[in-house]
mmCIF file of C-alpha atoms and ligand atoms in Angstrom:
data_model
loop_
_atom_site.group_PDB
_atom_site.id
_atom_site.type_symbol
_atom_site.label_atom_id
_atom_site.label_comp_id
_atom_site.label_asym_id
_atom_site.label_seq_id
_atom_site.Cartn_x
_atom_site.Cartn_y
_atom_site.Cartn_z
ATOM 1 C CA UNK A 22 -5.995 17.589 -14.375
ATOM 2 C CA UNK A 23 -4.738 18.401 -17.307
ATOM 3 C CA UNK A 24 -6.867 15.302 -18.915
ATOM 4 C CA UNK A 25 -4.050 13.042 -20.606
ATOM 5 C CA UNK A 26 -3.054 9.513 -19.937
ATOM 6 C CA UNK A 27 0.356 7.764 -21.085
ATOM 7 C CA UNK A 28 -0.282 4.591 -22.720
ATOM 8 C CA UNK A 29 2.270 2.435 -22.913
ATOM 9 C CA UNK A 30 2.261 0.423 -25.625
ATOM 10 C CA UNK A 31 4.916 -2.477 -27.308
ATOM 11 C CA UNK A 32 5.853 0.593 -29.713
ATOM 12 C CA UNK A 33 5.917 3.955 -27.904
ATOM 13 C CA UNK A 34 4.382 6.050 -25.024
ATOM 14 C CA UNK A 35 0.797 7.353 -26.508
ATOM 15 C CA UNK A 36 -0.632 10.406 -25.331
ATOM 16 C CA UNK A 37 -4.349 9.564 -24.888
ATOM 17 C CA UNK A 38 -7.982 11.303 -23.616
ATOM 18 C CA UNK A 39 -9.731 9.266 -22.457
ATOM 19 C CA UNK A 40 -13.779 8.552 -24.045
ATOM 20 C CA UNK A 41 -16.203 11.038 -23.097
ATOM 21 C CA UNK A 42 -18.133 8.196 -21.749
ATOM 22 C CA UNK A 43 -15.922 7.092 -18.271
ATOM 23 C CA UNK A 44 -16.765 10.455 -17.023
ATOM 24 C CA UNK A 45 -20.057 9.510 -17.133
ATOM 25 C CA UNK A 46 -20.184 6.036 -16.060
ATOM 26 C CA UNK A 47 -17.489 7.226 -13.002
ATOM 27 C CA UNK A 48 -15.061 5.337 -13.982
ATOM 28 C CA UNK A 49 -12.145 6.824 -15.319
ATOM 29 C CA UNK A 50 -8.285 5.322 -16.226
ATOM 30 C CA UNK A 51 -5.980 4.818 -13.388
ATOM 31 C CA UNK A 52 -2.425 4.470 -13.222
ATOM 32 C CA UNK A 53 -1.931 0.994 -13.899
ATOM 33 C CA UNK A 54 -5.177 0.143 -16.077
ATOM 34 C CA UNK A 55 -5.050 -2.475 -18.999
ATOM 35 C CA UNK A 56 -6.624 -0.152 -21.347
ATOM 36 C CA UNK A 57 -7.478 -0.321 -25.549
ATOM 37 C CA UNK A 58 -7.250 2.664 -27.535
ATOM 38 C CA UNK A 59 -8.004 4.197 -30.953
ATOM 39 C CA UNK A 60 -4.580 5.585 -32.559
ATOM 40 C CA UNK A 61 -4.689 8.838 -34.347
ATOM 41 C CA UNK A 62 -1.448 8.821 -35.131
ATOM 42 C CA UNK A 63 1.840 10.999 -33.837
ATOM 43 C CA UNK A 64 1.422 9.087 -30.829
ATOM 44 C CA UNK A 65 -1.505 10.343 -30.151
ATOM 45 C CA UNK A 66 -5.068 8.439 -29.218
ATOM 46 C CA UNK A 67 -8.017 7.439 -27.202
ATOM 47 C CA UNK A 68 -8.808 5.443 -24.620
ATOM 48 C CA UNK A 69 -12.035 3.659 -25.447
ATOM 49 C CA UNK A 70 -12.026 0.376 -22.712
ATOM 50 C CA UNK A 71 -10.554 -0.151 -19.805
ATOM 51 C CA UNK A 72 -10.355 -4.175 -19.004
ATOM 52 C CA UNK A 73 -11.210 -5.181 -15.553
ATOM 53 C CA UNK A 74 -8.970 -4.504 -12.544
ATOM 54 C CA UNK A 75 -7.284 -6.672 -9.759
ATOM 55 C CA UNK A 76 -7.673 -3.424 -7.307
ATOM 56 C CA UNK A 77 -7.865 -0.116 -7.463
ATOM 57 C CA UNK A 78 -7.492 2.743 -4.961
ATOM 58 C CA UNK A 79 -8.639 5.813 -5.386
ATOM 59 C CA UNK A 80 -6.402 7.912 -3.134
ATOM 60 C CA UNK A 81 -3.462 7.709 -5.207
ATOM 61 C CA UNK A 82 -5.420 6.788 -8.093
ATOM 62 C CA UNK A 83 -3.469 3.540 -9.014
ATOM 63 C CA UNK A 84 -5.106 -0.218 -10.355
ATOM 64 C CA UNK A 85 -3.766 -3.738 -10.610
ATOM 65 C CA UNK A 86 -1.076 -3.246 -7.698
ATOM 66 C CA UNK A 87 0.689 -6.933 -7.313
ATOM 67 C CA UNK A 88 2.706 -6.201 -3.983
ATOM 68 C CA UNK A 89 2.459 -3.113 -1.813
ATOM 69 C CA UNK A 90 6.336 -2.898 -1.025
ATOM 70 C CA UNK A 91 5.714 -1.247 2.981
ATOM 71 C CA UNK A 92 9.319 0.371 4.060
ATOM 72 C CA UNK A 93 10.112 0.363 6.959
ATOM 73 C CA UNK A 94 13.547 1.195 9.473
ATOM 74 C CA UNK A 95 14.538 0.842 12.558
ATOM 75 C CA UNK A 96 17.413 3.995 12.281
ATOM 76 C CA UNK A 97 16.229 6.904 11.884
ATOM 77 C CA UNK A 98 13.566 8.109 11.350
ATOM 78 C CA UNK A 99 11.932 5.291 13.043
ATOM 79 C CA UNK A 100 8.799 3.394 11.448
ATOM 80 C CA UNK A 101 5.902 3.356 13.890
ATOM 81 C CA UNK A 102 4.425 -0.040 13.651
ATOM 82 C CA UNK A 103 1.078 1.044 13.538
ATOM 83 C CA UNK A 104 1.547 3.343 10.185
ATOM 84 C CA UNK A 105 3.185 -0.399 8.680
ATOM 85 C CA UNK A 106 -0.326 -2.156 10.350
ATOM 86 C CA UNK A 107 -2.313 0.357 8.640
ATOM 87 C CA UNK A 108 -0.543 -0.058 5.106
ATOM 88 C CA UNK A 109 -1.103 -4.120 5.422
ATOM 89 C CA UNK A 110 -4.644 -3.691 5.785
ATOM 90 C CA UNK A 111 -5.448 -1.497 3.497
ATOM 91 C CA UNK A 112 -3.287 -3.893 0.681
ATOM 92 C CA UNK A 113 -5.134 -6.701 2.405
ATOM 93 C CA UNK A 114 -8.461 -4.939 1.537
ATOM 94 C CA UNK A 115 -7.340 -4.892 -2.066
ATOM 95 C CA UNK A 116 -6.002 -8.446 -2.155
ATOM 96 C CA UNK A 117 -2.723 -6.981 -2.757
ATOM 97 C CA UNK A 118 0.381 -8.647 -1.539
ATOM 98 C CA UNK A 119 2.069 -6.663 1.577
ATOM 99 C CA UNK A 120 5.786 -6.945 2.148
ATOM 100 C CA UNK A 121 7.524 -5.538 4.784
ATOM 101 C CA UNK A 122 11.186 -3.875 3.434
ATOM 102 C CA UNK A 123 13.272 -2.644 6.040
ATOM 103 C CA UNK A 124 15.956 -0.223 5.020
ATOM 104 C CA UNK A 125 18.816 0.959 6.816
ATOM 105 C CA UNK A 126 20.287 -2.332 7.977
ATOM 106 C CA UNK A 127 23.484 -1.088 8.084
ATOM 107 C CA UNK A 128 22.591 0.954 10.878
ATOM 108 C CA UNK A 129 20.358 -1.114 12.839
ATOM 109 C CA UNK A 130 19.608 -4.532 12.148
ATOM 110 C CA UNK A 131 15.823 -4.148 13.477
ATOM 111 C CA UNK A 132 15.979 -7.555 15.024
ATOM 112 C CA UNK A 133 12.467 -6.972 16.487
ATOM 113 C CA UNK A 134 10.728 -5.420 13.310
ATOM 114 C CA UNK A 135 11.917 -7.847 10.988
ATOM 115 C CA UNK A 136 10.515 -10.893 13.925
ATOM 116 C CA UNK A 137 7.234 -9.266 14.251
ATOM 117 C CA UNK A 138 6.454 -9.463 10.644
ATOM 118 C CA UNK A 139 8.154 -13.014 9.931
ATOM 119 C CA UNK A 140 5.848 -14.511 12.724
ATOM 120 C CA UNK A 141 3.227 -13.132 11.541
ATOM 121 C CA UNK A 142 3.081 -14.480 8.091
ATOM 122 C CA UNK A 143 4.074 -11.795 6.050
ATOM 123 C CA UNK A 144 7.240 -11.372 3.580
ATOM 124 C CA UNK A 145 9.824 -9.398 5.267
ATOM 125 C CA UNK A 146 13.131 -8.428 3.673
ATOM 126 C CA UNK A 147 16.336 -6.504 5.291
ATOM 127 C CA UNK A 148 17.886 -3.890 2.776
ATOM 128 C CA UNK A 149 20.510 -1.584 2.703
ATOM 129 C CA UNK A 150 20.592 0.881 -0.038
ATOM 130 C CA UNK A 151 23.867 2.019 1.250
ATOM 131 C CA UNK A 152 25.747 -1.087 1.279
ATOM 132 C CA UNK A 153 23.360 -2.532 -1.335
ATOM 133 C CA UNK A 154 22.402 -6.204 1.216
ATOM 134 C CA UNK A 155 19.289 -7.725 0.586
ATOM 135 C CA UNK A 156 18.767 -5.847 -2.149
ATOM 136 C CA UNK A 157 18.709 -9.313 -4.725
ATOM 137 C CA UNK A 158 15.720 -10.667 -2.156
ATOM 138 C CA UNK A 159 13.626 -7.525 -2.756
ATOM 139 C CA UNK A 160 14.556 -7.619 -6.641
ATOM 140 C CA UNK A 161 13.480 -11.546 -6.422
ATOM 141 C CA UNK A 162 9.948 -10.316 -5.021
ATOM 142 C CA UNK A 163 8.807 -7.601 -6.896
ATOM 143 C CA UNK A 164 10.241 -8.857 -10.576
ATOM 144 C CA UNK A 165 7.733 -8.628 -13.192
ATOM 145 C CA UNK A 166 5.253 -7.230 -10.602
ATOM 146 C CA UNK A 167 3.438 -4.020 -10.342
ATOM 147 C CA UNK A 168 4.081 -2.739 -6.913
ATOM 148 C CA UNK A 169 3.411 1.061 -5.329
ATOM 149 C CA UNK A 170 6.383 1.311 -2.881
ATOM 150 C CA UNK A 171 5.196 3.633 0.427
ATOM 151 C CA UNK A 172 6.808 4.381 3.447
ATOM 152 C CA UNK A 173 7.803 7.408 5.865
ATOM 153 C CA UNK A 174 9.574 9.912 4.677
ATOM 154 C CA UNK A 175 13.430 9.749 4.339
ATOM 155 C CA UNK A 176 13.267 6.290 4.964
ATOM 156 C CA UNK A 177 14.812 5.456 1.759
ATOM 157 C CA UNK A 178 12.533 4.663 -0.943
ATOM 158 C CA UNK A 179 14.304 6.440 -3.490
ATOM 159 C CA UNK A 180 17.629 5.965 -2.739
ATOM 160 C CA UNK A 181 16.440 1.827 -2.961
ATOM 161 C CA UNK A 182 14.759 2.938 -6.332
ATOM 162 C CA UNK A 183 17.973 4.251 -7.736
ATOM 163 C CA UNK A 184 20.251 0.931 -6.020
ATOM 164 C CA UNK A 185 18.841 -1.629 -7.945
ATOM 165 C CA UNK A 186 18.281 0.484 -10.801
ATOM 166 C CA UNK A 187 21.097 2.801 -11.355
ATOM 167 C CA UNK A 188 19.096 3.872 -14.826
ATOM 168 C CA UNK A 189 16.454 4.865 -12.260
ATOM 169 C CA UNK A 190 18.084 8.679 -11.921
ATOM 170 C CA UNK A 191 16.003 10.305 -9.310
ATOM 171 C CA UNK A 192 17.839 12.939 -7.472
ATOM 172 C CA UNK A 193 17.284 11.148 -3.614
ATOM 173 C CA UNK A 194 14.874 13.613 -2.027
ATOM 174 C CA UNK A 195 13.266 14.324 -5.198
ATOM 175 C CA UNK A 196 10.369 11.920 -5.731
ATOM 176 C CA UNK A 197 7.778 13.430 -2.943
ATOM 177 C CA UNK A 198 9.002 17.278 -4.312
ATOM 178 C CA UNK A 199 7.939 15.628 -7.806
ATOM 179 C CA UNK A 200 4.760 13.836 -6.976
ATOM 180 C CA UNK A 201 4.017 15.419 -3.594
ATOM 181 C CA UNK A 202 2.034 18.126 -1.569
ATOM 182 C CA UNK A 203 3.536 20.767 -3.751
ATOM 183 C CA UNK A 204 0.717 19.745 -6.591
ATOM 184 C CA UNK A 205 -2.379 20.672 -4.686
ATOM 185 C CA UNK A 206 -4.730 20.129 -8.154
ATOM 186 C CA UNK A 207 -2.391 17.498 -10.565
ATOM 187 C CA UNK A 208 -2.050 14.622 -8.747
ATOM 188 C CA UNK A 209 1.003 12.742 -10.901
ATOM 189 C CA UNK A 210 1.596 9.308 -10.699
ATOM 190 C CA UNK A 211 3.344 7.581 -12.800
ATOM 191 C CA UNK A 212 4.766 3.634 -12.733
ATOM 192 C CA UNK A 213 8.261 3.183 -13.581
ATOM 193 C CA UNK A 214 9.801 0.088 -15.287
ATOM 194 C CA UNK A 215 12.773 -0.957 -13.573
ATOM 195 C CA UNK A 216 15.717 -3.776 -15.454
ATOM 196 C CA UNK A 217 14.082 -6.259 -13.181
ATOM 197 C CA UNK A 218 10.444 -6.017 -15.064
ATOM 198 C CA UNK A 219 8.791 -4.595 -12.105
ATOM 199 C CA UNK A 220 6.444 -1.838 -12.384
ATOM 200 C CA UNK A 221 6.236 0.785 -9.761
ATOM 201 C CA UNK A 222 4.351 3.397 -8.639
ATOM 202 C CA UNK A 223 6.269 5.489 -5.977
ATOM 203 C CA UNK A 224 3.761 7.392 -4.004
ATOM 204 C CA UNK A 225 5.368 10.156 -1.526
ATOM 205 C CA UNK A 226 4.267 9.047 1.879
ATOM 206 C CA UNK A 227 1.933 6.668 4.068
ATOM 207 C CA UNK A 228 -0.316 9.495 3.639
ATOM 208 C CA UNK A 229 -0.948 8.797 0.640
ATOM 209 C CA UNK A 230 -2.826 6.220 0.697
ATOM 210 C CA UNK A 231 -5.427 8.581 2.587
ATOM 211 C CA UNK A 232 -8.495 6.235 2.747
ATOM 212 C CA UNK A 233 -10.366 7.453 5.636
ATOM 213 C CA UNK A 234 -11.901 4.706 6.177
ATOM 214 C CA UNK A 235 -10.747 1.451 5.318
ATOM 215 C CA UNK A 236 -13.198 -1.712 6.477
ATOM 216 C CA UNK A 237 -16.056 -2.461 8.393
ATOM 217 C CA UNK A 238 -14.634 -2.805 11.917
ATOM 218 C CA UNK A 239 -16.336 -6.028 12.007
ATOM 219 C CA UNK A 240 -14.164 -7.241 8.860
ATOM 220 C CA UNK A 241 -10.655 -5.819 10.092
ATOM 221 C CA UNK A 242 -9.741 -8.618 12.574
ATOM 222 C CA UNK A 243 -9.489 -10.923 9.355
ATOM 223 C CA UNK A 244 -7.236 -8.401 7.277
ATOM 224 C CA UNK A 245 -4.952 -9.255 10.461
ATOM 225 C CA UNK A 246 -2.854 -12.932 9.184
ATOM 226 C CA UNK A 247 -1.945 -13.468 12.313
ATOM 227 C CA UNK A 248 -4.913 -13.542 13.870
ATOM 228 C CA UNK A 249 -6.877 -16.016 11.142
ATOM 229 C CA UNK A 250 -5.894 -19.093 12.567
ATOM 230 C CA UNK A 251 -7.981 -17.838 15.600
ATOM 231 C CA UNK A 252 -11.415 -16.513 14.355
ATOM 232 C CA UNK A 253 -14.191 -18.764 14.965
ATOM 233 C CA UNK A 254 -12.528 -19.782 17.906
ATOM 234 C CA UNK A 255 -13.641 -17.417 20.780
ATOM 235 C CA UNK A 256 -16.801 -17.897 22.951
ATOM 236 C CA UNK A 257 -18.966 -15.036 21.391
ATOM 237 C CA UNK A 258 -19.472 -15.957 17.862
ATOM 238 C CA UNK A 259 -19.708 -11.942 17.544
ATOM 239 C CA UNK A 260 -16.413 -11.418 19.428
ATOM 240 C CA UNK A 261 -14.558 -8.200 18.627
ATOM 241 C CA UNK A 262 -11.659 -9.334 20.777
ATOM 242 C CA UNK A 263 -11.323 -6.695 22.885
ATOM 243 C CA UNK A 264 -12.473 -7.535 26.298
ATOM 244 C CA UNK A 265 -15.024 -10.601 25.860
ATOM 245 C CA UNK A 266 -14.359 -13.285 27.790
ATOM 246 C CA UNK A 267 -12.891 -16.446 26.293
ATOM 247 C CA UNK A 268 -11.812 -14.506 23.638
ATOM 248 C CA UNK A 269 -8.615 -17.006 21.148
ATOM 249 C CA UNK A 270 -7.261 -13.912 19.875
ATOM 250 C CA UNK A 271 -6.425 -12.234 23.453
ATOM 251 C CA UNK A 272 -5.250 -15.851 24.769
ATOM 252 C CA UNK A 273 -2.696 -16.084 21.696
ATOM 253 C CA UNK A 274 -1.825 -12.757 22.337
ATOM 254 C CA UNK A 275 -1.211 -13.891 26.175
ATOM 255 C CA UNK A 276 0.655 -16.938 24.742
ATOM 256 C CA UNK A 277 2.880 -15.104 22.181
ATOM 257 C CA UNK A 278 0.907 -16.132 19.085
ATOM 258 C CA UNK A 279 0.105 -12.633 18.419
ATOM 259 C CA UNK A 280 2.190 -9.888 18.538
ATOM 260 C CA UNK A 281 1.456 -7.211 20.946
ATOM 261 C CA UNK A 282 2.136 -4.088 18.624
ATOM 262 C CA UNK A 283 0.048 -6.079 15.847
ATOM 263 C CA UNK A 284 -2.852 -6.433 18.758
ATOM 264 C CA UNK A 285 -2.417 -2.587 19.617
ATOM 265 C CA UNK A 286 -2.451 -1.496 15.720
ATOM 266 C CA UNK A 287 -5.498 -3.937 15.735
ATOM 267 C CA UNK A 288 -7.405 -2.052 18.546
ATOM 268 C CA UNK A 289 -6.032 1.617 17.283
ATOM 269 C CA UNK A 290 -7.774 0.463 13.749
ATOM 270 C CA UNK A 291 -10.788 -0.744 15.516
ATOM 271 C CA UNK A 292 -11.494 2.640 17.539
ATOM 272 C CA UNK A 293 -11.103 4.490 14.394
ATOM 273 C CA UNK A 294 -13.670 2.472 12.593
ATOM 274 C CA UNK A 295 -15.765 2.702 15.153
ATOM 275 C CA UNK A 296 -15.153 6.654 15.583
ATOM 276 C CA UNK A 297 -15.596 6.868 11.426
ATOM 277 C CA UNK A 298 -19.456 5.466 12.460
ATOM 278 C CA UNK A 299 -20.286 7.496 14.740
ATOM 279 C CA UNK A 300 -18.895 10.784 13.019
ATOM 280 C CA UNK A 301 -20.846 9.374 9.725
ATOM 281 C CA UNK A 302 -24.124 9.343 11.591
ATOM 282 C CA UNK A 303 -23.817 12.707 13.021
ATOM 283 C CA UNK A 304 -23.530 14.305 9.384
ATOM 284 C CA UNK A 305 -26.371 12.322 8.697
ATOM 285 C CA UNK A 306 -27.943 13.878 11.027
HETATM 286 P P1 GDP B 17 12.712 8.664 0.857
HETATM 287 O O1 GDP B 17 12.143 9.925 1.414
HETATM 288 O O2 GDP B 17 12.013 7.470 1.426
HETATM 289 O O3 GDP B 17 12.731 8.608 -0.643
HETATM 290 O O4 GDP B 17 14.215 8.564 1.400
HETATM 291 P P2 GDP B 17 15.586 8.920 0.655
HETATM 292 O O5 GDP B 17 15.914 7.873 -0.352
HETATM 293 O O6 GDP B 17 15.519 10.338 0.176
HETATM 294 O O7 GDP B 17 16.631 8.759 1.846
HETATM 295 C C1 GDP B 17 16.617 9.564 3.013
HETATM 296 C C2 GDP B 17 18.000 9.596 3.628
HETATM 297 O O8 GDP B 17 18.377 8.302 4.109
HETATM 298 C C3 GDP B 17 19.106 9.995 2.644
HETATM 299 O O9 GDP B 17 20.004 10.832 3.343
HETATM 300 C C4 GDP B 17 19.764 8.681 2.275
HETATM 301 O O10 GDP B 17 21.117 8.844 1.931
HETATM 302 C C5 GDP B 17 19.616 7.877 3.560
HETATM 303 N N1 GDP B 17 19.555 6.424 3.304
HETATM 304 C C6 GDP B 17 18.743 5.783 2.440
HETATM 305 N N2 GDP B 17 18.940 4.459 2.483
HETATM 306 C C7 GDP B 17 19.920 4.244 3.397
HETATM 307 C C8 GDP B 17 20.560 3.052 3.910
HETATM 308 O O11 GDP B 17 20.276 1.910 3.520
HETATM 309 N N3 GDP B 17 21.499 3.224 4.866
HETATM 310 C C9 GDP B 17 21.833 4.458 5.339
HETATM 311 N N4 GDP B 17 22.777 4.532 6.280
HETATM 312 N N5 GDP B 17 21.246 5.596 4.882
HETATM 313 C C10 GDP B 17 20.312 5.498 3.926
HETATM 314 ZN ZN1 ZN B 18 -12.288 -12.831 20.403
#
């Protein structure tokens, strides 16, 4: 770390350290942070307090995310559903608003992608970068927002980033060379403000967001929308919905309430929890 922070203030970019003091209390600035600071002049300063966050996640080190834009595309390469279910529970987590942006429409519509989502309660939005449709709706959502935009690899996050900003000039390829693997010790991130007022962070890949673990499996079934209007509602007050009897979330799953890959990212989540657990104890051991 090379130990500087870029204010942004109404007048100019300051170059800041931050106040001896974060270090010690563990709680250091973060991409994104509402922050004071002391101005020494030549654009130079220090932050001294950092005003309370929305969210925060550590793993890329980013705070007060609005909307976690989740891309997505049925052409290739193909978004596994499960990598999207992942991404909406950990914004979920952080009360941060998930919407699902599926690029590429101009090679596959992604009929069944774009369904899945609608029905179950989340924002969904068809793009093209190429042929620049639906790109108003996403500029619509994420105006005057901060949002971290993730997705797969080369399924088009900067080339979006440079369609509705043309100022935006990223090279398309260039972003997770600039803030990816290559920088095993600097970890960059940076927010960028687009014409439309939004803020965002562009972090290189789902990986990114590499929480390990990511909620109590008891807690995950409720970062699931779709499954909300069911909880409470099975036999076992303790239900984890995965083979109980009389169990509301596996009928609306039988009656098309749920959708299966949501149920399977559901189940994939909970086995990892559980796995996290047991691998915990063992070092405890
Ligand atoms: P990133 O890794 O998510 O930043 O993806 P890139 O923006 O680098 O795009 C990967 C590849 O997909 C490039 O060859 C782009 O030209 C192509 N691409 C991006 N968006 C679209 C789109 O909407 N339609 C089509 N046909 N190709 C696209
Ligand atoms: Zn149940």
């Amino acid at each position: 770390m090379s130990g500087f922070y870029y204010v942004k203030s109404a007048k100019a970019n300051i170059q800041c350290r931050a106040r001896g003091l974060f270090r010690l209390e563990k709680n250091v600035p973060l991409v994104g942070d509402y922050v004071e600071y002391s101005d020494a002049g030549n654009n130079e300063g220090v932050i001294t307090k950092i005003h309370p966050r929305r969210n925060k996640f550590v793993r890329p080190p980013l705070s007060n995310i609005d909307s976690m834009v989740i891309f997505a595309s049925a052409a290739i390469p193909i978004t596994d559903t499960y990598l999207i279910d992942r991404m909406i529970v950990i914004a979920e987590k952080s009360d941060c608003e998930p919407i699902i942006c599926i690029n590429k429409v101009d090679l596959n519509t992604a009929d069944d992608l774009y369904a899945i989502y609608c029905k179950s309660g989340y924002k969904a939005v068809r793009i093209s970068a190429l042929t620049g449709e639906g790109l108003d709706d996403l500029i619509n959502i994420i105006t005057k927002k901060t949002c971290a935009f993730t997705g797969n690899s080369g399924v088009g996050k900067s080339s979006v980033l440079n369609a509705i900003d043309p100022d935006f000039n990223i090279t398309v390829g260039d972003i997770s060379k600039k803030l990816g693997r290559g920088r095993h010790t600097t970890r960059h991130v940076e927010l960028f403000e687009l014409k439309c007022k939004a803020l965002v962070a562009d972090t290189p890949g789902f990986s990114a967001f590499d929480t390990g673990h990511i909620a109590k499996k008891e807690e995950l079934a409720s970062l699931f929308r779709d499954f909300i209007p069911f909880l409470g509602k099975c036999r076992f007050l303790d239900c984890m919905h995965i083979k109980e009897p009389d169990c509301a979330i596996r009928e609306a799953l039988d009656n098309g309430n749920i959708q299966r890959s949501r149920y399977d990212s559901y189940l994939r989540l909970y086995k990892q929890e559980q796995d996290f657990k047991e691998w915990e104890h063992k070092t405890d051991a």
